Every structure is written in structure tokens, then in C-alpha cells.
């Protein structure tokens, strides 16, 4: 990222907490959603607290743009209330003695009321303004917490697993709000999660953490197709991502037509977005069949011309291989049986047809 | 219904106890916050010193006050010279005695309620741009309010009933430092005043009941408001 050090976040820190050592360096760009992903105990929340200024690093620096927020060597430590960073905590942490309105305006700077109504509408919390937090559902409370953080006009939004503890339907609903929101606001977002589903929906970049260290970092679709991180990606290996532009709705068949960046068409079950929108699609790795030459007609809707980029044996299942595919600038992963791979004589560099049995828009 | 002397006694008592509570409230809350939110060297020692008035004979406290704040005392000497303030044998002195005796009760109640306030809410407030003072006055203190009320009433009752430290430090001067307990004591010591003593005794009980009822009402109101918020 060329502008990473300019208006983005840069940190290079060490922090010991009991037996647990976090030692991480990362830079994020000044826009978009960067996800910190890893199992619990991987240091995600530690990093978030260091960025927010709630903890001090033992060594190293935290910088936002040109401003040094923490520097262990000089002892500089800007306190949380002077950092102008919005934090959405795992639990909503609403103030119980203020109404929703009071919570929302608590951190609002003077003259910051201009986007109050907009944001309230965007988060769907207009009807809750005069209620007290104890009367809100979990999902409503999280939405208010997000609104409260954003109304403080932060330079960066930190979200610490904001969907934790919500049931399936509530989770989907809030995910939808967050996804919509992150497309609208123009401040960078750091999103901490251990749930692949959330990240596929909203992240632009992924930082993979394990045991207090950064394994890798990069654009989400790129990291998703990196075969060597299959283990660390955990549930992630189940999908890869494609981004396509919506062309038209086919109401007669209840379908939506899209086009990939390299010009290849896609058809998916009707989705609720407008023509011209950029749509993020998830493709489960087990739902791709590879064919050499044009396969006989099948009932599958989507066939993509791809180039086999890499073939790697799965680290967890000896009977399968992970195949990295390339279509223009985009990448996909397919999981085949090792037997099929040998029978077809697949090799890196070969052209093939990927028959995609299942492709769905990511939530949000 | 009440004689002029009885009204005067009540007025002095309320004035002394009210001043005592008002005077110890700010330092009491500050000390309680320090104890609830911070660890420092000598915390256990400070805790012990704070509790001394609870376990010392009140007469000892009164005598120590006399040593410190009397005209010849190390502090009283300066108060007299710099501000012309004399505390012994005045109603203000009685308020000081009552305040010192009530201080540990106030600190204890406020500290417990401050400890019950979730520090995560304070951290959330700080990330929203609130500095230390704003966090304290908008988050910590309002959430600890029920404890503040309880502590204040407890301290008020303690200051009202103060006897030993008061009589030692402020003496028993009619119309000046003769509070309800001192007046009652004087009547008991006087032959033939049993009826008047009984009246004061009943009066004491009435005032005690009244403050209990007020405290109960305030606590119920605070609970009610929280319940309303719980839906």
C-alpha cells in the first residue's frame, strides 16, 4: 500500500500479558475495512486495545497517519479520549442511565449533529431514541453502540467482534447493517473477528493472526486463495470470493446476470441490488468442478474459463488437493479429490473450464 | 407542642449534622474513588486510619481533635492566626467532631457503590472523547448515586447521634453546642426532669424514624427508576 504510512494505521509493537506475548507489525491503508482474523487467544483484542490506547505497549510504536499515538521509547502515550478513534466493543457497553439519544450524542463534538439523522436512519434506530438501553434487544444495542462510536466523528473505527452472542437471524441482520455502513463511511475500519462468514461479507483486507503474530496480510480475495494458509484460515478454506458488476435482472427466470472484471458472464439467483452495483460473491471450494475442454451440457448455469495456477495437497485431508485458479485478475480455489486430479492429469499452467455449481452473494 | 428550648436543640442538631455531612461529602467521595479505583503503596494503612473513628472510643477522637485543632494545637494555632477561626466549644467544632466520626461510614458506602460501577463503561466513555473528570461526573458518579444517598444518610444519622467526641471537643453549651444527645444527657443528670427527658427521647426516635423513611423512599425511587429502565 503506497499510502499506508500516510493516512493509515501503522503499528509495530510488543506486549506481554502473563504468559502471552503479542509481537506484531502491521500497516493498514487509510480506507476500507481491514479484518484482524484469528482464533481466540491470537492477540486480536490485545492489538485493538493498544490501538485504542486502553493499554500501553511494552515496546514499539502505534501511529495513525503522521501522528504518533504510542511510543514506548519516548514514553509518549496519547490517552484514549484524545485519540479520536471510535470503538465498538464486544458487549455494546451502552450507558444504562442515558436514553439511546443521550448515548448517541455522548461523544458528539459541538456542531456534529449534521449527520445524526442520516446515521440514525441508516442504522434503523430512529424508533429507539427515547428508550433506555436495558429495554433494547442485543442487536439493537449493538446498532446504537455503532452509531455512538461513529457520531464521535472518529478518524478510525475499531470493531471488536460486534456480532458475538447474537443468534443467527439477528446476526445476519446486523451484518447487513454493518456491511451497508462500511460502504458508506469514508473512514478506515479495523474489524476484529474469528468468524469467516462476517469477513467474507465486509472485509477488504485481511490480517491473519495466530498466537500473537501476524501470519500474513493482504487483500481479502488474495489471502483467501493462498493455499499455504489453509490451516490458519480455518473455516475460511470453505469459500473463495469473486467480485462482479450487476448487469441486469432476469425477472422471467428469477435470475440476476453479472459480469466479472475479465468480461466473463455469471448468472445467480435473483439478488436485491441495482444494475451497476459491485457485488461480492462467495464460491464454496467444494462446489467447483474442473473440466478439460468443453464439457457436455449440464444443468449448471456457470462455466468459467480459468488457468490452473497452483496445485497443493491438503494438509488436513490426504485424499484431497487444493487447486488455485486464475481468471483475469481474480482468483478462485477449488477442492478436488487427489484421484480426480491425477485422472485428469491436471498440472499448473493448464487452461480449464470451472463448472460452478453454487455461487451466492455474500451477506449484506 | 414543642418548647422553644426543644426547637433550639433540634435546630442545632440538624445544623451540626447537616454541616458535617456537607463538609465530608467532597473529600469522602474523593477518598472513596481513590480506594475503589487505584492501587498504591500504603493503601492498607490508609484504609486502617480511615476506619479508626469507628473503633476508637469517641472521647479519644474528641481529645485528639482538641490536641490538633485547639487554640494551642498545631493546626488550630494556624487556623486562629491566619483566618481567625476557632473550632473548640463552637457549633462548627461540633460539626467537625460529627463529621470525623461519620467519615468512615460515608467512605465505606460510597466506595462499595463505586466499585460496583463497571470500569468497562468508563473505558467506553473515554474512547468517546471524555476526559477523566467528564467520565467521573457523567458516568461513575450517576451510576454510584444510590450508594451516595445511603452513605450520606448513614453519615447524617451518625453525626446526629454523636456524643463523646462532641462533648469532649465542643463541650455542652446551651444554645450553641448542645445537640439532642447532649441535651438528653443533661436532662437525665438533672433530678426532676424525667418527663422532659422522655420527650427528648421520643423526639430522637421520631427523627431517627423520619430519616430512615426518607432514606427508604429515596432508595425505592432510585430502584424504581432503574426498574423502569429495565423495562
XYZ file of C-alpha atoms in Angstrom:
595
model
C 0.000 0.000 0.000
C 1.706 3.194 -1.094
C -0.311 5.418 1.212
C -0.274 3.044 4.169
C 2.077 5.176 6.201
C 0.445 8.403 5.260
C -3.130 8.331 6.412
C -3.394 4.752 7.536
C -2.588 2.991 10.760
C 0.866 1.700 11.399
C 1.869 -0.340 14.374
C 4.882 -2.338 15.400
C 4.533 -3.419 18.987
C 5.362 -5.937 21.655
C 3.128 -6.562 24.643
C 3.398 -9.249 27.288
C 0.355 -10.226 29.313
C 1.132 -13.023 31.720
C 2.482 -15.886 29.649
C 1.068 -14.474 26.436
C 3.289 -12.454 24.126
C 1.911 -10.357 21.300
C 4.515 -9.229 18.829
C 3.032 -7.753 15.715
C 3.747 -5.282 12.956
C 1.121 -4.155 10.514
C 0.104 -1.268 8.321
C -3.393 -0.634 7.090
C -4.470 1.768 4.367
C -6.401 4.931 5.068
C -9.644 3.483 3.755
C -11.645 0.296 3.617
C -12.266 -2.484 6.111
C -9.273 -4.338 7.456
C -10.152 -7.520 9.322
C -7.994 -8.913 12.103
C -8.742 -12.597 11.918
C -7.577 -15.437 14.117
C -8.700 -17.942 16.735
C -9.387 -16.704 20.263
C -6.108 -16.032 22.024
C -4.404 -14.948 18.819
C -3.930 -11.388 20.040
C -6.721 -9.639 18.127
C -8.247 -7.877 21.111
C -4.815 -7.033 22.507
C -3.996 -5.189 19.288
C -7.313 -3.411 19.348
C -6.801 -2.213 22.944
C -3.304 -0.976 22.081
C -4.645 0.944 19.101
C -7.447 2.453 21.198
C -4.921 3.473 23.847
C -6.576 1.438 26.600
C -3.247 -0.370 27.090
C 0.345 0.704 26.551
C 2.792 -1.387 24.506
C 5.908 -2.710 26.283
C 7.904 -1.772 23.221
C 7.257 -0.266 19.820
C 5.046 2.379 18.275
C 1.460 2.968 17.196
C 0.957 5.653 14.572
C -2.091 6.985 12.771
C -1.165 8.979 9.708
C 1.605 11.329 10.817
C 0.606 11.275 14.468
C 2.415 9.065 16.952
C -0.182 7.674 19.361
C 2.123 5.497 21.447
C 5.873 5.238 21.511
C 7.368 3.085 24.241
C 10.826 4.567 23.762
C 9.883 8.192 24.334
C 7.088 7.265 26.738
C 4.582 9.102 24.582
C 1.067 7.812 25.078
C -1.928 9.776 23.824
C -4.794 8.892 26.218
C -7.893 7.233 24.686
C -10.060 10.338 24.946
C -7.623 12.370 22.818
C -7.172 9.743 20.067
C -10.456 10.352 18.275
C -10.876 6.671 17.481
C -14.314 5.085 17.611
C -14.529 1.745 19.393
C -17.411 -0.720 19.188
C -16.892 -3.247 21.953
C -17.972 -6.870 22.029
C -20.659 -6.036 24.548
C -22.392 -2.848 23.453
C -21.365 -1.009 26.659
C -24.200 1.487 26.431
C -24.575 3.833 29.401
C -27.587 2.499 31.340
C -28.587 5.874 32.782
C -28.812 7.645 29.420
C -31.530 7.147 26.865
C -30.495 5.933 23.403
C -30.402 9.566 22.274
C -28.115 10.502 25.158
C -25.836 7.589 24.372
C -25.643 8.587 20.710
C -24.791 12.222 21.458
C -22.373 11.487 24.316
C -19.248 11.688 22.177
C -20.623 14.033 19.540
C -18.459 17.122 19.109
C -20.150 20.534 19.053
C -21.706 21.076 15.633
C -21.587 17.348 14.899
C -25.362 16.998 14.669
C -25.395 17.318 10.866
C -25.238 13.607 10.118
C -27.213 12.477 13.188
C -30.484 11.873 11.330
C -28.738 10.176 8.406
C -26.866 7.756 10.581
C -29.893 7.015 12.766
C -31.854 6.160 9.621
C -29.021 4.091 8.181
C -28.824 2.026 11.372
C -32.605 1.797 11.722
C -32.642 3.060 15.318
C -34.979 6.051 14.883
C -37.753 4.425 16.920
C -35.425 3.646 19.823
C -34.187 7.168 20.601
C -36.229 7.705 23.784
C -35.728 4.203 25.208
C -33.259 3.151 27.868
C -30.541 0.623 26.907
C -31.880 -2.073 29.249
C -35.015 -2.286 27.103
C -33.127 -2.947 23.843
C -32.502 -6.306 22.228
C -28.910 -7.417 21.689
C -28.937 -6.455 18.030
C -30.499 -3.043 18.703
C -27.953 -2.291 21.423
C -25.064 -3.123 19.059
C -26.502 -0.835 16.401
C -26.765 2.007 18.911
C -23.171 1.332 20.006
C -22.015 1.556 16.389
C -23.928 4.807 15.908
C -22.495 6.225 19.127
C -18.939 5.449 18.042
C -19.456 6.960 14.584
C -21.114 10.123 15.870
C -17.984 10.921 17.864
C -16.514 11.612 14.402
C -13.568 9.248 14.761
C -10.608 9.089 12.420
C -10.716 5.302 12.555
C -13.397 2.848 13.637
C -12.398 -0.198 15.687
C -14.909 -3.025 15.954
C -14.270 -5.895 18.344
C -16.388 -8.878 17.304
C -19.570 -6.812 17.273
C -21.734 -9.817 16.357
C -20.665 -12.063 19.242
C -23.524 -13.619 21.160
C -26.261 -12.819 18.660
C -28.403 -15.612 17.259
C -28.423 -16.465 13.545
C -31.175 -14.153 12.321
C -30.051 -11.170 14.450
C -26.512 -11.763 13.297
C -27.477 -11.682 9.633
C -29.484 -8.529 10.227
C -26.681 -6.663 11.982
C -24.135 -7.936 9.462
C -26.338 -6.413 6.791
C -26.324 -3.041 8.594
C -22.559 -3.120 9.125
C -21.871 -4.084 5.524
C -24.086 -1.247 4.291
C -22.458 1.177 6.713
C -18.876 0.339 5.836
C -19.637 1.016 2.179
C -20.995 4.444 3.105
C -18.494 5.869 5.600
C -15.133 7.048 4.384
C -13.043 6.348 7.464
C -10.939 3.202 7.735
C -12.371 0.352 9.784
C -10.486 -2.286 11.762
C -12.760 -5.247 12.284
C -11.825 -7.987 14.735
C -13.445 -11.367 14.241
C -12.972 -15.094 14.344
C -15.971 -15.789 12.113
C -15.127 -16.266 8.400
C -18.702 -15.567 7.348
C -18.575 -11.993 8.702
C -15.305 -11.203 6.986
C -16.365 -12.543 3.624
C -19.256 -10.084 3.822
C -17.471 -6.907 4.808
C -13.672 -7.044 4.814
C -11.490 -5.609 2.067
C -8.223 -6.644 3.615
C -7.327 -9.462 5.906
C -4.671 -9.697 8.599
C -4.220 -13.270 9.682
C -3.135 -13.620 13.320
C -2.023 -16.628 15.277
C -0.505 -16.777 18.758
C 0.229 -13.080 18.881
C 1.915 -12.936 15.479
C 0.890 -11.741 12.047
C 0.918 -14.710 9.649
C 0.054 -12.712 6.570
C -1.809 -9.627 5.454
C -3.274 -8.558 2.150
C -6.422 -8.038 0.105
C -9.121 -10.465 1.256
C -9.704 -12.350 -2.006
C -5.967 -12.785 -2.429
C -5.373 -14.157 1.085
C -8.382 -16.445 0.700
C -6.799 -18.168 -2.275
C -3.360 -18.588 -0.662
C -3.181 -22.348 -0.290
C -0.393 -22.309 2.294
C -2.666 -20.687 4.865
C -5.401 -23.306 4.673
C -4.885 -24.326 8.282
C -4.738 -20.840 9.732
C -7.767 -19.788 7.711
C -9.777 -22.454 9.455
C -13.339 -22.296 8.215
C -12.207 -19.901 5.557
C -10.921 -22.586 3.273
C -14.538 -23.370 2.535
C -15.044 -20.375 0.242
C -13.293 -18.001 -2.061
C -14.578 -14.686 -3.327
C -15.404 -13.130 -6.688
C -16.403 -9.551 -7.304
C -18.727 -8.887 -10.219
C -20.755 -5.993 -11.601
C -24.505 -6.414 -11.731
C -25.757 -6.119 -15.310
C -29.454 -6.929 -15.328
C -32.243 -8.793 -13.588
C -33.975 -11.585 -15.459
C -37.391 -11.446 -13.828
C -38.856 -14.139 -16.065
C -36.493 -16.760 -14.636
C -35.872 -15.071 -11.270
C -32.178 -14.630 -12.031
C -29.574 -11.895 -11.943
C -26.882 -11.509 -14.590
C -23.444 -10.265 -13.613
C -20.119 -9.760 -15.313
C -16.667 -10.395 -13.902
C -13.791 -7.970 -14.321
C -12.302 -10.109 -17.115
C -15.572 -9.985 -19.047
C -16.933 -13.460 -18.291
C -20.680 -13.594 -17.518
C -22.230 -15.075 -14.393
C -25.814 -15.918 -13.520
C -27.061 -16.214 -9.957
C -30.498 -16.491 -8.309
C -32.105 -13.035 -8.187
C -30.409 -10.686 -5.722
C -31.695 -7.449 -4.290
C -29.177 -4.961 -5.726
C -29.242 -2.463 -8.548
C -27.651 -2.733 -12.001
C -24.162 -1.250 -11.917
C -23.624 -2.301 -8.282
C -20.487 -4.167 -7.430
C -21.480 -7.478 -5.841
C -19.339 -9.762 -3.758
C -19.949 -13.451 -4.393
C -18.883 -16.460 -2.381
C -17.943 -19.679 -4.092
C -17.548 -22.739 -1.848
C -14.353 -24.586 -2.756
C -16.139 -27.926 -2.944
C -18.708 -26.601 -5.428
C -16.325 -26.229 -8.345
C -15.823 -28.994 -10.886
C -12.913 -28.754 -13.302
C -13.177 -29.908 -16.898
C -10.571 -30.008 -19.640
C -12.135 -28.944 -22.930
C -15.801 -28.038 -23.229
C -17.891 -30.351 -21.062
C -21.207 -31.748 -22.241
C -24.181 -29.503 -21.409
C -25.162 -29.728 -17.754
C -27.831 -28.046 -15.680
C -25.238 -25.803 -14.031
C -25.552 -22.176 -15.011
C -21.982 -21.011 -14.693
C -18.889 -22.078 -16.555
C -15.753 -20.031 -16.232
C -12.556 -20.195 -18.252
C -9.698 -20.466 -15.795
C -5.988 -21.155 -15.645
C -4.657 -23.562 -13.041
C -2.181 -21.567 -11.023
C -1.217 -23.932 -8.227
C -1.952 -27.407 -7.007
C -1.298 -28.218 -3.347
C -2.064 -31.257 -1.316
C -4.414 -30.555 1.585
C -2.668 -30.557 4.931
C -5.689 -31.944 6.722
C -7.093 -34.486 4.298
C -4.754 -36.769 2.358
C -7.441 -37.632 -0.198
C -7.941 -34.077 -1.459
C -5.954 -31.361 -3.221
C -6.499 -27.608 -3.251
C -6.276 -26.055 -6.693
C -5.647 -22.341 -7.140
C -7.390 -20.938 -10.229
C -6.943 -17.678 -12.044
C -9.405 -15.794 -14.190
C -8.019 -12.448 -15.231
C -7.002 -10.667 -12.048
C -9.415 -12.709 -9.935
C -8.645 -15.963 -8.170
C -10.650 -18.952 -7.046
C -9.924 -22.097 -5.100
C -11.319 -25.498 -5.845
C -11.052 -28.648 -3.757
C -10.850 -31.871 -5.732
C -10.094 -35.426 -4.828
C -6.493 -36.345 -5.394
C -7.725 -39.177 -7.572
C -9.624 -36.824 -9.901
C -6.599 -34.573 -10.137
C -4.418 -37.477 -11.280
C -7.027 -38.980 -13.595
C -7.404 -35.673 -15.444
C -3.670 -35.093 -15.433
C -4.080 -31.554 -14.052
C -0.911 -29.503 -13.976
C -0.061 -25.954 -13.051
C -0.390 -23.622 -16.054
C -3.141 -25.622 -17.788
C -6.317 -23.937 -19.024
C -9.561 -25.471 -17.824
C -13.290 -24.872 -17.522
C -14.584 -24.410 -13.971
C -18.186 -25.534 -13.639
C -19.547 -23.673 -10.636
C -22.443 -25.479 -9.008
C -23.110 -22.960 -6.255
C -22.489 -19.249 -6.129
C -24.217 -16.845 -3.751
C -23.884 -13.199 -2.867
C -22.073 -12.571 0.429
C -24.382 -11.341 3.192
C -25.078 -7.632 3.253
C -46.298 21.139 71.006
C -42.557 21.584 71.433
C -40.962 24.102 73.737
C -38.613 26.806 72.468
C -35.674 25.030 74.070
C -36.601 21.799 72.312
C -36.883 23.558 68.942
C -33.499 25.115 69.545
C -31.975 21.740 70.323
C -33.417 20.269 67.130
C -32.205 23.234 65.088
C -28.679 22.935 66.478
C -28.651 19.178 65.886
C -29.811 19.464 62.277
C -27.415 22.334 61.601
C -24.471 20.443 63.081
C -25.246 17.144 61.344
C -26.091 18.806 58.011
C -22.880 20.829 58.033
C -20.907 17.732 58.975
C -22.282 15.723 56.013
C -21.910 18.592 53.540
C -18.337 19.078 54.717
C -17.226 15.457 54.439
C -19.071 14.653 51.184
C -16.456 16.017 48.733
C -13.375 14.569 50.476
C -15.326 11.396 51.294
C -16.200 10.778 47.620
C -12.629 11.608 46.583
C -11.124 9.165 49.082
C -13.703 6.508 48.193
C -12.856 6.889 44.490
C -9.143 6.655 45.260
C -9.695 3.467 47.236
C -12.056 1.950 44.679
C -10.112 2.696 41.506
C -6.443 2.791 42.443
C -3.759 0.656 43.981
C -0.943 2.463 45.681
C 1.631 1.979 48.407
C 0.191 2.390 51.862
C -3.384 1.717 50.745
C -3.916 -0.791 53.569
C -2.513 1.714 56.059
C -4.804 4.476 54.789
C -7.727 2.080 54.984
C -6.854 1.382 58.631
C -6.528 5.066 59.513
C -9.873 5.768 57.816
C -11.566 3.194 59.996
C -10.012 4.455 63.252
C -13.015 6.608 64.274
C -15.189 3.505 64.090
C -13.100 1.550 66.567
C -11.641 4.238 68.844
C -13.609 5.435 71.864
C -15.287 8.686 70.688
C -13.791 10.510 73.667
C -10.322 9.683 72.342
C -11.252 11.152 68.956
C -12.580 14.280 70.701
C -9.409 14.587 72.706
C -7.221 14.179 69.593
C -9.285 16.864 67.874
C -8.708 19.120 70.839
C -4.967 18.485 70.626
C -4.869 19.173 66.894
C -7.475 21.903 66.468
C -7.434 23.569 69.883
C -6.074 27.101 70.014
C -2.699 25.744 71.065
C -2.944 22.765 68.700
C -0.595 22.550 65.697
C -3.419 23.082 63.217
C -5.741 25.168 65.364
C -2.934 27.593 66.055
C -2.657 28.402 62.366
C -6.412 28.449 61.780
C -6.676 31.035 64.547
C -3.782 33.162 63.367
C -4.464 33.091 59.645
C -8.253 33.039 59.454
C -9.371 33.857 62.969
C -11.204 30.538 63.090
C -11.761 28.924 66.464
C -13.297 25.476 66.496
C -13.343 24.153 70.065
C -16.504 24.938 72.032
C -18.396 26.182 68.932
C -21.179 24.563 66.864
C -18.711 24.376 63.945
C -16.478 22.348 66.241
C -19.402 20.041 66.948
C -19.849 19.653 63.183
C -16.156 18.769 62.821
C -16.468 16.147 65.568
C -19.608 14.687 63.972
C -18.021 14.748 60.512
C -14.879 12.948 61.639
C -16.945 10.251 63.347
C -19.214 9.841 60.303
C -16.416 9.901 57.694
C -15.632 6.146 57.644
C -19.301 5.232 57.212
C -19.659 7.583 54.255
C -16.444 6.398 52.589
C -17.410 2.767 53.041
C -20.832 3.118 51.438
C -19.615 5.282 48.561
C -16.613 3.049 47.923
C -18.790 -0.055 47.655
C -21.090 1.617 45.157
C -18.162 2.978 43.132
C -16.644 -0.498 42.988
C -19.927 -1.766 41.581
C -19.700 0.652 38.627
C -18.421 -1.227 35.555
C -14.988 0.130 34.564
C -15.749 -1.016 31.019
C -18.349 1.743 30.789
C -15.722 4.235 31.900
C -13.336 2.938 29.220
C -16.107 3.242 26.623
C -16.722 6.844 27.686
C -13.029 7.655 27.357
C -12.931 6.300 23.800
C -15.804 8.700 23.071
C -13.565 11.616 23.979
C -14.478 12.074 27.639
C -11.579 13.063 29.891
C -11.172 11.850 33.444
C -13.436 14.458 35.039
C -16.203 14.099 32.494
C -16.125 10.315 32.880
C -16.375 10.726 36.648
C -19.258 13.203 36.661
C -21.291 11.730 33.794
C -20.721 8.001 34.220
C -19.169 6.995 37.540
C -20.980 9.317 39.930
C -24.513 8.949 38.494
C -24.204 5.160 38.495
C -22.975 5.244 42.096
C -25.762 7.621 43.154
C -27.789 5.162 45.276
C -24.663 4.435 47.336
C -24.062 8.156 47.693
C -27.564 8.641 49.120
C -27.241 5.714 51.501
C -23.811 6.835 52.634
C -24.946 10.414 53.209
C -27.938 9.352 55.303
C -25.825 6.963 57.295
C -23.315 9.739 57.931
C -26.107 12.157 58.813
C -27.535 9.757 61.380
C -24.097 9.139 62.811
C -23.331 12.865 63.120
C -26.748 13.474 64.680
C -26.172 10.886 67.379
C -22.582 11.869 68.078
C -21.916 12.319 71.804
C -18.454 11.502 73.141
C -16.291 13.341 70.607
C -18.680 16.296 70.592
C -18.791 16.813 74.345
C -15.006 16.498 74.551
C -14.196 18.830 71.666
C -17.157 21.232 71.569
C -18.453 20.881 75.137
C -22.115 21.117 76.128
C -23.016 24.784 75.786
C -26.750 25.530 75.796
C -27.871 27.247 72.599
C -24.534 26.615 70.926
C -23.237 23.073 71.028
C -25.985 21.340 72.988
C -27.258 18.860 70.407
C -30.040 16.385 71.038
C -27.953 13.653 72.688
C -26.186 16.233 74.881
C -29.492 17.824 75.895
C -30.916 14.432 76.732
C -27.835 13.583 78.785
C -28.140 16.894 80.673
C -31.811 16.271 81.483
C -31.094 12.767 82.729
C -28.465 14.219 85.036
C -30.945 16.775 86.404
C -33.308 15.468 89.159
C -36.982 16.077 88.432
C -36.612 16.440 84.647
C -37.602 12.863 83.792
C -40.649 13.962 81.807
C -38.609 16.382 79.680
C -36.019 13.645 79.147
C -38.758 11.299 77.980
C -39.989 13.910 75.494
C -36.496 14.338 74.032
C -36.135 10.587 73.898
C -39.355 10.333 71.892
C -38.147 13.176 69.697
C -34.910 11.303 68.974
C -36.847 8.232 67.970
C -39.106 10.341 65.728
C -36.146 11.962 63.954
C -34.420 8.590 63.512
C -37.587 7.047 62.065
C -38.050 10.008 59.776
C -34.539 9.750 58.347
C -34.983 6.004 57.873
C -38.213 6.633 55.980
C -36.605 9.315 53.831
C -33.690 7.018 53.059
C -36.046 4.157 52.247
C -38.106 6.448 49.983
C -35.016 7.680 48.135
C -33.672 4.168 47.715
C -37.038 2.960 46.438
C -37.198 5.839 43.984
C -33.721 5.070 42.676
C -34.630 1.379 42.354
C -37.860 2.286 40.629
C -36.045 4.406 38.088
C -33.652 1.576 37.356
C -36.555 -0.859 37.024
C -38.265 1.452 34.590
C -35.073 1.285 32.585
C -35.049 -2.485 32.803
C -38.459 -2.459 31.175
